[in-house]
Amino acid sequence: MEDLKKTPLYQIHQKYGGRIIDFGGWALPVQFTGIKEEHQAVRTAAGLFDVSHMGEFFIHGPDALALVQRVTCNDIARGTPGRVIYSPMCNERGGVVDDLMVYCLGDGGYMMVPNAANIDKDWAWVKDNVKGLKVDLRNASSETGEVALQGPDSEAILQRLTRTNLKEIKYYRFQEHVEVAGVRSIVSRTGYTGEDGFEVYCKPDDTPLVWEAIMEAGHDYGIVPCGLGCRDTLRFEAGMPLYGHELDDDRTPLEAGLDRFVSFAKGDYVGREALLKQKNEGLKIKLAGFEMVDRGVPRAGYPVLLDGHEIGWVTTGTYSPTFDKNLGMAYVPAELARPGVELVVGVRGKELRIVTVPLPFYKRGATK
């Protein structure tokens, strides 16, 4: 663990008994008390995550919008100050370089939040696409701490720590200069679990104070610290893609079912031509949800078969604590991605039956 990168909360994770693993070069907790318990706490009350390893790029200057529009598929121009917009960022072939959040700042600039594992790649990609635009770029990833408070009781808990009326921060909105436990922060109503919740950005040295204040404020609500294990089961149930599983440089957002985040009307951008061609010609493969008919847990990379022939592959598969079922997502031929199709998954030499089902598996409010 000595060679791994550590977030400002590394000591806190040890204090709370987190089981630390190597996560893409970061020393992060996979769980504290248990994945199932942490998962259910987020679905029914609240859980707190360390997401300080995520990246933060700031883009300012007269052509800031032009650059953001050039490297994203979604139409960021419709964003007003205080809004957060999700978007894939594609290469020329339409493959996904990364998926990220774009914060429309009050000073006309933007904050892009890429996945931790892709920070260096994304930073190089954004810089490579400046080409003649007048922008000021700053990679603030190492200068920023971040925690994610997720769950139906998140608002009540965080409200104990700030005078800002959190009801005024609507879903996929944020406010700058919010005092959280006395710490100046950016607070957004976003997350990666399918639940209501907030993400709090602050200076690294202030992150432990914010974490402990939220844990204390949430004690009466049953808040628990959460690790990467339940983050994955929560996002998976909510049908949220994970780079390296549902998304990569060879898969397009259209194949991943992210059509609503791809704008063809906003003008030219990197990957638009390839995506438009794919849309017009029709998809050959598409992401589908499925549940196991036979007993067994599908895992990423397992083959999907039809009549003995390999036709696709599992991107994510796991036991779902909310539904008490083994579920999965897989790329299959587009004509087979509709619900109700019976296929099989190859699991260590055995062919286990599955049936395709609609995505997402989980929608907010299903358990409370």
Coordinates of C-alpha atoms in Angstrom, one line a residue:
M1 CA 0.0 0.0 0.0
E2 CA 3.0 2.3 0.5
D3 CA 3.3 2.9 -3.3
L4 CA -0.3 3.7 -3.8
K5 CA -1.8 7.2 -4.1
K6 CA -3.8 8.2 -1.0
T7 CA -6.7 10.6 -0.6
P8 CA -6.9 13.1 2.2
L9 CA -9.2 10.6 4.0
Y10 CA -6.8 7.6 4.1
Q11 CA -6.3 7.9 7.9
I12 CA -10.1 8.2 8.3
H13 CA -10.6 5.0 6.4
Q14 CA -8.3 3.2 8.7
K15 CA -10.0 4.7 11.8
Y16 CA -13.4 3.4 10.6
G17 CA -12.0 -0.1 9.8
G18 CA -12.1 0.2 6.1
R19 CA -10.6 -2.8 4.1
I20 CA -8.1 -1.0 1.8
I21 CA -7.4 -2.3 -1.7
D22 CA -5.5 -1.2 -4.7
F23 CA -8.1 0.6 -6.9
G24 CA -6.4 1.7 -10.1
G25 CA -3.3 2.9 -8.1
W26 CA -5.3 4.4 -5.3
A27 CA -5.5 3.0 -1.7
L28 CA -9.3 3.0 -1.1
P29 CA -11.7 1.1 1.1
V30 CA -13.7 -1.6 -0.7
Q31 CA -15.9 -1.9 2.4
F32 CA -16.2 -1.0 6.1
T33 CA -18.9 -3.1 7.8
G34 CA -20.0 -5.1 4.7
I35 CA -21.1 -4.4 1.1
K36 CA -24.7 -5.5 1.7
E37 CA -25.2 -3.4 4.9
E38 CA -23.6 -0.3 3.3
H39 CA -25.7 -0.8 0.2
Q40 CA -29.0 -1.0 2.1
A41 CA -28.0 2.0 4.3
V42 CA -27.8 4.1 1.1
R43 CA -31.1 2.8 -0.2
T44 CA -33.0 3.4 3.0
A45 CA -31.1 6.1 5.0
A46 CA -27.6 7.5 4.1
G47 CA -24.0 6.5 3.4
L48 CA -20.9 8.5 3.0
F49 CA -18.3 7.9 0.3
D50 CA -14.8 9.2 -0.3
V51 CA -14.5 10.3 -3.9
S52 CA -11.5 12.5 -3.6
H53 CA -9.7 10.5 -6.2
M54 CA -12.0 11.9 -8.9
G55 CA -10.5 14.6 -11.2
E56 CA -11.4 18.3 -11.5
F57 CA -10.5 20.3 -14.6
F58 CA -11.2 24.0 -14.7
I59 CA -11.7 25.7 -18.1
H60 CA -11.9 29.5 -18.4
G61 CA -11.4 32.1 -21.1
P62 CA -13.3 33.5 -24.0
D63 CA -13.5 30.1 -25.8
A64 CA -14.2 28.0 -22.7
L65 CA -17.7 27.0 -24.0
A66 CA -16.3 26.2 -27.5
L67 CA -13.7 23.8 -26.0
V68 CA -16.2 22.1 -23.8
Q69 CA -18.6 21.7 -26.7
R70 CA -15.9 20.3 -28.9
V71 CA -14.9 17.5 -26.5
T72 CA -18.4 16.5 -25.3
C73 CA -21.4 14.9 -26.9
N74 CA -24.1 16.6 -24.9
D75 CA -25.1 20.2 -25.5
I76 CA -23.4 22.2 -22.8
A77 CA -24.6 25.5 -24.2
R78 CA -28.0 24.9 -22.7
G79 CA -26.4 24.9 -19.3
T80 CA -26.9 27.9 -17.1
P81 CA -24.8 28.8 -14.1
G82 CA -25.4 26.3 -11.3
R83 CA -26.3 23.5 -13.6
V84 CA -24.5 20.1 -13.9
I85 CA -24.6 18.2 -17.2
Y86 CA -23.6 14.6 -17.7
S87 CA -21.8 13.9 -21.0
P88 CA -19.7 11.2 -22.7
M89 CA -16.4 12.5 -24.2
C90 CA -15.6 10.7 -27.4
N91 CA -12.8 10.0 -29.8
E92 CA -13.1 10.4 -33.6
R93 CA -14.5 6.9 -33.9
G94 CA -17.3 7.7 -31.5
G95 CA -15.7 5.5 -28.8
V96 CA -15.9 6.8 -25.3
V97 CA -12.7 8.4 -24.0
D98 CA -14.5 8.9 -20.6
D99 CA -17.9 10.0 -19.2
L100 CA -17.9 13.0 -17.0
M101 CA -19.8 15.8 -15.3
V102 CA -19.6 19.4 -16.5
Y103 CA -20.4 22.1 -13.9
C104 CA -21.4 25.5 -15.4
L105 CA -19.7 27.9 -13.1
G106 CA -21.0 31.4 -12.2
D107 CA -18.0 33.2 -13.7
G108 CA -18.6 31.7 -17.2
G109 CA -16.1 28.9 -16.8
Y110 CA -16.6 25.2 -16.4
M111 CA -15.5 22.4 -14.1
M112 CA -15.2 19.0 -15.6
V113 CA -15.1 16.0 -13.3
P114 CA -13.6 12.9 -15.0
N115 CA -13.1 9.4 -13.6
A116 CA -10.1 9.0 -11.4
A117 CA -8.5 6.2 -13.6
N118 CA -8.7 8.5 -16.6
I119 CA -7.5 11.8 -15.3
D120 CA -4.1 11.8 -17.1
K121 CA -5.7 10.5 -20.3
D122 CA -8.5 13.0 -20.2
W123 CA -6.3 15.9 -19.4
A124 CA -4.1 15.1 -22.4
W125 CA -7.2 14.7 -24.6
V126 CA -8.7 18.0 -23.6
K127 CA -5.4 19.8 -24.1
D128 CA -4.9 18.1 -27.5
N129 CA -8.3 19.6 -28.6
V130 CA -7.6 23.2 -27.7
K131 CA -6.4 23.9 -31.3
G132 CA -6.7 27.6 -31.8
L133 CA -9.1 28.3 -28.9
K134 CA -8.3 30.9 -26.3
V135 CA -8.8 29.1 -23.0
D136 CA -7.1 28.9 -19.6
L137 CA -6.9 25.3 -18.3
R138 CA -6.1 24.1 -14.8
N139 CA -6.0 20.5 -13.6
A140 CA -7.0 20.9 -9.9
S141 CA -7.4 17.2 -9.3
S142 CA -4.7 17.1 -6.7
E143 CA -5.9 20.2 -5.0
T144 CA -9.5 19.0 -4.4
G145 CA -11.1 16.7 -1.9
E146 CA -14.6 15.3 -2.4
V147 CA -17.1 13.3 -0.4
A148 CA -20.5 12.0 -1.6
L149 CA -23.4 11.8 0.9
Q150 CA -26.0 9.5 -0.7
G151 CA -29.4 8.3 0.4
P152 CA -32.9 9.5 1.2
D153 CA -31.9 11.2 4.4
S154 CA -29.0 13.1 2.9
E155 CA -30.7 16.4 2.7
A156 CA -31.7 16.3 6.4
I157 CA -28.2 15.3 7.5
L158 CA -26.3 17.9 5.4
Q159 CA -28.8 20.7 6.3
R160 CA -27.6 20.4 9.9
L161 CA -24.2 21.6 8.8
T162 CA -25.0 24.6 6.5
R163 CA -27.2 27.7 6.5
T164 CA -27.7 27.3 2.7
N165 CA -31.2 26.1 2.0
L166 CA -30.5 22.8 0.4
K167 CA -34.0 22.5 -1.0
E168 CA -32.9 25.3 -3.4
I169 CA -30.3 23.0 -4.9
K170 CA -32.4 20.9 -7.3
Y171 CA -31.3 17.6 -8.9
Y172 CA -28.2 18.1 -11.1
R173 CA -27.7 21.7 -9.7
F174 CA -25.0 23.0 -7.5
Q175 CA -24.0 26.1 -5.5
E176 CA -20.5 27.5 -5.0
H177 CA -19.2 29.1 -1.8
V178 CA -21.4 27.0 0.5
E179 CA -20.3 26.7 4.1
V180 CA -20.4 23.1 5.2
A181 CA -19.3 22.7 8.9
G182 CA -17.5 26.0 8.4
V183 CA -15.7 24.8 5.3
R184 CA -16.2 26.7 2.1
S185 CA -17.3 24.2 -0.5
I186 CA -19.0 23.5 -3.8
V187 CA -22.1 21.5 -3.1
S188 CA -23.9 19.6 -5.9
R189 CA -27.1 17.5 -5.8
T190 CA -25.5 14.7 -7.8
G191 CA -24.2 11.2 -7.2
Y192 CA -23.6 7.7 -8.5
T193 CA -26.0 5.5 -6.6
G194 CA -29.5 6.2 -8.0
E195 CA -30.5 7.9 -4.7
D196 CA -30.9 11.5 -3.7
G197 CA -27.7 12.9 -2.4
F198 CA -25.0 15.6 -2.4
E199 CA -21.3 15.8 -3.5
V200 CA -19.2 18.2 -1.5
Y201 CA -15.9 19.6 -3.0
C202 CA -13.4 21.3 -0.7
K203 CA -9.7 21.7 -0.1
P204 CA -7.9 18.4 0.7
D205 CA -6.9 19.5 4.2
D206 CA -10.5 20.3 5.0
T207 CA -11.9 17.0 3.8
P208 CA -11.4 15.0 7.1
L209 CA -13.3 17.8 9.0
V210 CA -16.2 17.6 6.5
W211 CA -16.3 13.8 6.7
E212 CA -16.4 13.7 10.5
A213 CA -19.0 16.5 10.7
I214 CA -21.3 14.6 8.3
M215 CA -20.8 11.3 10.2
E216 CA -21.7 13.0 13.5
A217 CA -24.7 14.8 12.0
G218 CA -25.9 11.6 10.4
H219 CA -25.5 9.4 13.5
D220 CA -29.2 9.6 14.5
Y221 CA -30.2 8.6 10.9
G222 CA -28.0 5.6 10.9
I223 CA -25.4 6.9 8.4
V224 CA -22.6 4.5 7.6
P225 CA -19.2 4.9 5.8
C226 CA -19.3 3.2 2.4
G227 CA -16.7 1.7 0.2
L228 CA -16.2 0.9 -3.4
G229 CA -18.0 -2.4 -3.2
C230 CA -21.4 -1.0 -2.5
R231 CA -20.7 1.9 -4.9
D232 CA -20.6 -0.7 -7.6
T233 CA -23.7 -2.6 -6.6
L234 CA -25.7 0.7 -6.2
R235 CA -24.6 2.2 -9.6
F236 CA -25.2 -1.1 -11.3
E237 CA -28.8 -1.5 -10.0
A238 CA -29.4 2.1 -11.2
G239 CA -28.1 1.2 -14.6
M240 CA -25.3 3.7 -14.5
P241 CA -22.4 2.8 -16.7
L242 CA -18.8 2.4 -15.4
Y243 CA -15.8 3.2 -17.6
G244 CA -13.9 0.0 -18.3
H245 CA -17.0 -2.1 -18.1
E246 CA -20.0 -0.6 -20.1
L247 CA -17.8 2.2 -21.6
D248 CA -14.4 2.2 -23.3
D249 CA -12.6 3.7 -26.3
D250 CA -14.2 1.1 -28.6
R251 CA -17.9 1.3 -27.4
T252 CA -20.0 4.3 -28.3
P253 CA -22.6 6.1 -26.1
L254 CA -25.3 4.9 -28.6
E255 CA -24.4 1.3 -28.0
A256 CA -24.4 1.9 -24.3
G257 CA -28.0 3.3 -24.4
L258 CA -26.8 6.9 -23.6
D259 CA -28.7 8.3 -26.6
R260 CA -30.2 11.1 -24.6
F261 CA -26.8 12.5 -23.8
V262 CA -25.7 12.7 -27.5
S263 CA -26.7 15.9 -29.3
F264 CA -26.6 16.0 -33.1
A265 CA -28.1 19.5 -33.2
K266 CA -25.4 21.4 -31.3
G267 CA -23.0 21.5 -34.2
D268 CA -19.7 19.8 -34.8
Y269 CA -17.7 18.0 -32.1
V270 CA -15.2 15.1 -31.8
G271 CA -16.9 11.9 -32.7
R272 CA -20.1 13.4 -34.1
E273 CA -19.6 12.2 -37.7
A274 CA -19.0 8.6 -36.5
L275 CA -22.0 8.7 -34.1
L276 CA -24.3 10.1 -36.8
K277 CA -23.2 7.4 -39.2
Q278 CA -23.8 4.7 -36.6
K279 CA -27.2 6.1 -35.8
N280 CA -28.2 6.3 -39.5
E281 CA -26.9 2.8 -40.3
G282 CA -28.4 1.2 -37.1
L283 CA -26.6 -0.4 -34.1
K284 CA -25.0 -3.8 -34.5
I285 CA -24.7 -4.3 -30.7
K286 CA -26.4 -2.8 -27.7
L287 CA -26.2 -2.9 -24.0
A288 CA -28.9 -5.1 -22.4
G289 CA -29.9 -5.9 -18.8
F290 CA -30.5 -9.5 -17.8
E291 CA -31.4 -11.6 -14.8
M292 CA -30.2 -15.1 -14.1
V293 CA -32.7 -17.9 -14.6
D294 CA -30.3 -20.6 -13.4
R295 CA -28.3 -20.3 -10.2
G296 CA -25.0 -18.5 -10.6
V297 CA -23.4 -15.1 -10.5
P298 CA -22.4 -13.6 -13.9
R299 CA -19.1 -11.7 -13.9
A300 CA -17.6 -9.2 -16.3
G301 CA -16.0 -10.8 -19.3
Y302 CA -18.1 -13.9 -19.3
P303 CA -19.4 -14.9 -22.8
V304 CA -23.1 -14.6 -23.8
L305 CA -24.1 -17.5 -26.0
L306 CA -27.0 -18.4 -28.4
D307 CA -27.3 -21.8 -29.9
G308 CA -23.7 -22.6 -28.8
H309 CA -22.2 -19.5 -30.5
E310 CA -20.7 -16.6 -28.6
I311 CA -22.7 -13.5 -29.5
G312 CA -21.7 -11.0 -26.7
W313 CA -20.1 -10.5 -23.3
V314 CA -21.0 -9.5 -19.8
T315 CA -19.9 -6.0 -18.8
T316 CA -21.0 -6.1 -15.1
G317 CA -22.7 -8.9 -13.2
T318 CA -23.3 -9.3 -9.5
Y319 CA -25.8 -10.2 -6.7
S320 CA -28.3 -7.4 -6.3
P321 CA -28.9 -6.7 -2.6
T322 CA -32.1 -4.7 -3.3
F323 CA -33.8 -7.4 -5.4
D324 CA -32.1 -10.5 -4.0
K325 CA -31.3 -11.7 -7.5
N326 CA -28.2 -12.2 -9.6
L327 CA -28.3 -9.6 -12.4
G328 CA -26.1 -8.4 -15.2
M329 CA -25.5 -6.1 -18.1
A330 CA -24.1 -7.4 -21.4
Y331 CA -23.4 -6.3 -25.0
V332 CA -25.5 -8.4 -27.3
P333 CA -26.6 -8.1 -31.0
A334 CA -29.0 -5.1 -31.1
E335 CA -32.0 -7.2 -32.2
L336 CA -31.6 -9.4 -29.1
A337 CA -31.4 -6.5 -26.6
R338 CA -35.2 -6.2 -26.2
P339 CA -36.7 -7.6 -22.9
G340 CA -37.7 -11.2 -22.7
V341 CA -35.0 -12.8 -24.9
E342 CA -33.6 -16.1 -23.5
L343 CA -29.9 -16.5 -23.8
V344 CA -27.1 -18.3 -21.9
V345 CA -24.0 -17.1 -20.1
G346 CA -20.9 -19.2 -20.0
V347 CA -19.8 -19.6 -16.4
R348 CA -16.6 -21.6 -15.9
G349 CA -17.5 -24.2 -18.5
K350 CA -21.3 -24.3 -17.7
E351 CA -24.0 -22.7 -19.8
L352 CA -26.5 -20.9 -17.4
R353 CA -29.8 -19.5 -18.7
I354 CA -30.5 -15.8 -18.5
V355 CA -33.4 -13.6 -19.7
T356 CA -33.1 -10.0 -20.8
V357 CA -34.9 -7.4 -18.8
P358 CA -35.3 -3.6 -19.1
L359 CA -32.7 -1.1 -17.7
P360 CA -32.3 0.3 -15.2
F361 CA -33.1 -2.4 -12.7
Y362 CA -33.7 0.1 -9.9
K363 CA -35.6 3.4 -9.9
R364 CA -35.5 5.8 -6.9
G365 CA -38.2 5.2 -4.3
A366 CA -38.6 1.5 -4.9
T367 CA -37.6 0.6 -1.4
K368 CA -39.1 3.3 0.7

